[in-house]
mmCIF file of C-alpha atoms in Angstrom:
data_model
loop_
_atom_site.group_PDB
_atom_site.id
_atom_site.type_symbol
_atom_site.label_atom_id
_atom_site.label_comp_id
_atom_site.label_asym_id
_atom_site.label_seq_id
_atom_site.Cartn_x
_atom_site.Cartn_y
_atom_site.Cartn_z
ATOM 1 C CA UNK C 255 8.146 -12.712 6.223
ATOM 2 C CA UNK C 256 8.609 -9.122 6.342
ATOM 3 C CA UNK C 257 7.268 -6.592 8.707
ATOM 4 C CA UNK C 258 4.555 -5.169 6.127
ATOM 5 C CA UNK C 259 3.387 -9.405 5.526
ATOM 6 C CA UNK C 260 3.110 -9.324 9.461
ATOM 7 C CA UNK C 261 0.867 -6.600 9.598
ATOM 8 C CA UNK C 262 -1.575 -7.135 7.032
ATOM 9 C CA UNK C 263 -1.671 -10.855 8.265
ATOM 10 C CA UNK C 264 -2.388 -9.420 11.303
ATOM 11 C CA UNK C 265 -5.221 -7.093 10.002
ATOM 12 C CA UNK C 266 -6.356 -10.057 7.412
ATOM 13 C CA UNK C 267 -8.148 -11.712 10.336
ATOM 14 C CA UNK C 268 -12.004 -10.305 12.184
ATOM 15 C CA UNK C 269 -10.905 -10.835 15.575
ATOM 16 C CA UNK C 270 -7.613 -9.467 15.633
ATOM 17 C CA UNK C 271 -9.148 -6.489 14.506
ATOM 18 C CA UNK C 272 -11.665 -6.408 16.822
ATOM 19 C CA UNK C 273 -9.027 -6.813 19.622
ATOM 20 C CA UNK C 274 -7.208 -3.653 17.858
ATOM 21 C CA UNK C 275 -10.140 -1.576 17.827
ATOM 22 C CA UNK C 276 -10.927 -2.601 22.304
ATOM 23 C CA UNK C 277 -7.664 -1.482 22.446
ATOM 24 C CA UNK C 278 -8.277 1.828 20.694
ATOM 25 C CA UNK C 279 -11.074 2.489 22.603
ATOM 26 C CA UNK C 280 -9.842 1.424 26.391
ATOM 27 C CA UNK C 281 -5.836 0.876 25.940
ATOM 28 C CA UNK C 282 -3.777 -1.492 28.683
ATOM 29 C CA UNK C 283 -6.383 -4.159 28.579
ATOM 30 C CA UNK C 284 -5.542 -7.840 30.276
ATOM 31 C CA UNK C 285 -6.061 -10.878 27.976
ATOM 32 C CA UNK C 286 -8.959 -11.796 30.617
ATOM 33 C CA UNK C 287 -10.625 -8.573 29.133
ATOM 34 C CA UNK C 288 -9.600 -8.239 25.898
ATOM 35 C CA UNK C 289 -11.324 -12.037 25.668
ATOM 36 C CA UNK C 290 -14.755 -10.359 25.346
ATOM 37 C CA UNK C 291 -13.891 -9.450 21.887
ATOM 38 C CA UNK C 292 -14.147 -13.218 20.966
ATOM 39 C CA UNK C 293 -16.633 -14.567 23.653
ATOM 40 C CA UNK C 294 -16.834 -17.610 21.598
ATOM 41 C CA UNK C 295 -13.236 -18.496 21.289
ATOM 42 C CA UNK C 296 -10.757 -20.234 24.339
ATOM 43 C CA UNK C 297 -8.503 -17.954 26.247
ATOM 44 C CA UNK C 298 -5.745 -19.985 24.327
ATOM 45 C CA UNK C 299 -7.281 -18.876 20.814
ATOM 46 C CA UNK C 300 -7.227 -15.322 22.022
ATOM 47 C CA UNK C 301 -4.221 -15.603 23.266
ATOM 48 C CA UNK C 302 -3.125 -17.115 19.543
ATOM 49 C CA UNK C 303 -4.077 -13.710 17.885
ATOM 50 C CA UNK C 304 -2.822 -11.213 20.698
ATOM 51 C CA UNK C 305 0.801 -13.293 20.152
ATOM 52 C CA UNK C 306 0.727 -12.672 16.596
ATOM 53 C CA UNK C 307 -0.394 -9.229 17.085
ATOM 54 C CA UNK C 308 2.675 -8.325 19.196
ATOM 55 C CA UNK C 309 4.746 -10.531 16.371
ATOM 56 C CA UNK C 310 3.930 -7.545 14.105
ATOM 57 C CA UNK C 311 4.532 -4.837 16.371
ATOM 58 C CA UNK C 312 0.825 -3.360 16.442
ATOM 59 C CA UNK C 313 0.565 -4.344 20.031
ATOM 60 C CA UNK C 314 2.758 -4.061 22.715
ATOM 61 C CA UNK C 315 2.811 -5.856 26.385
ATOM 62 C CA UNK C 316 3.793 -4.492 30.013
ATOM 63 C CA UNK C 317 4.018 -6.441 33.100
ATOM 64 C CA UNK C 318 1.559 -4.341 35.896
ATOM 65 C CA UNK C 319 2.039 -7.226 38.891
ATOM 66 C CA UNK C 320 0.915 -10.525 38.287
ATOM 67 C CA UNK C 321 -0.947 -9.167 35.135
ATOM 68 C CA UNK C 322 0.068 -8.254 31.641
ATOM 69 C CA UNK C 323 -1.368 -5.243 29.949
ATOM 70 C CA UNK C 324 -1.729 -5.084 26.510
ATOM 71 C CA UNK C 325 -1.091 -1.362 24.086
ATOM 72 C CA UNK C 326 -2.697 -0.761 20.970
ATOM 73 C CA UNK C 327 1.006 0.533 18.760
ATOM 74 C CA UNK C 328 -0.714 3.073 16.247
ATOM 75 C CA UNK C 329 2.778 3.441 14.342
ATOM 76 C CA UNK C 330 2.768 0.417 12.118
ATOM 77 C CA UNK C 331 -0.835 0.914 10.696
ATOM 78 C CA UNK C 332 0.165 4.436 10.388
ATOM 79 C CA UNK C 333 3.172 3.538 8.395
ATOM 80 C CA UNK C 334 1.365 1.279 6.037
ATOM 81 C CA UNK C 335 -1.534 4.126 5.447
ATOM 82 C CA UNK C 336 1.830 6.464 4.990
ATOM 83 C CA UNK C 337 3.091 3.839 2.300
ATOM 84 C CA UNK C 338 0.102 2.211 0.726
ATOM 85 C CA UNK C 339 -3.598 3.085 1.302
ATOM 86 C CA UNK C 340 -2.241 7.059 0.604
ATOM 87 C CA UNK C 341 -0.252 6.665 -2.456
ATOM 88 C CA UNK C 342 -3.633 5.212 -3.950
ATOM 89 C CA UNK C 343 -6.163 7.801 -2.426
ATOM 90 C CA UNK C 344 -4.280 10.957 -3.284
ATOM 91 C CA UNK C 345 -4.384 10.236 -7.187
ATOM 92 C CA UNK C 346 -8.698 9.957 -6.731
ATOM 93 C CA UNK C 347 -8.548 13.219 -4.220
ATOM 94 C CA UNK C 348 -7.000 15.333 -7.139
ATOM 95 C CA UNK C 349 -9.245 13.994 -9.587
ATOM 96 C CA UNK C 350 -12.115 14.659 -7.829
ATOM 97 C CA UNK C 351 -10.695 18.396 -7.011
ATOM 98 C CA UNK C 352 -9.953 19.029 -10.857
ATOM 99 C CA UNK C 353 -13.841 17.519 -11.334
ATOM 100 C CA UNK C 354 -15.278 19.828 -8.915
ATOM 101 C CA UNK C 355 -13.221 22.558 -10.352
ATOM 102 C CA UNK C 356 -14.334 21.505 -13.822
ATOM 103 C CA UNK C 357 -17.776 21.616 -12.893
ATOM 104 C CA UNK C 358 -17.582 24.757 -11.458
ATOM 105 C CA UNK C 359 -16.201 26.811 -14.008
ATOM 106 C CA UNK C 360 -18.897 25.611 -16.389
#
């Protein structure tokens, strides 16, 4: 699997993104708190998803003590938006700008 698979099977899944976006808004989170996110789900299950979220980079750990703290890594999502989602959204922009200036000249 290569590193682009990893990440969107990371972002496939509603709780990993919802551990993402705790990390956006409070970064260096322990699993104990980042398992709010899924108050439902066993430490191990959360646990499950951080793992695979490190696997594909977007998160990163650091020993603090006898606890682990857990980083939100912007740089892979970044890098698919860079390779992907932008390549698709800049073709609709300039339509929309030739539209407008269509419209406007009319």
């Amino acid at each position: 699997m290569n590193d682009d698979d990893r990440i969107f099977k990371a972002l496939a899944d509603p709780t990993r993104r919802g551990i993402l976006d705790a990390l956006f808004a409070r970064d260096g989170q322990s699993l104990t708190e980042l398992e709010a996110v899924a108050p439902d789900m066993t430490r191990f299950g959360v646990m499950k998803h951080v793992k695979l979220l490190v696997d594909a980079g977007l998160v990163v750990t650091r020993r603090d003590g006898r606890r682990t703290l857990h980083h939100l890594n912007p740089v892979p999502i970044r890098l698919i938006h860079d390779r992907w989602i932008s390549r698709y959204v800049e073709r609709q922009a300039a339509a929309l700008a030739d539209l407008t200036q269509r419209l406007e000249s009319s």
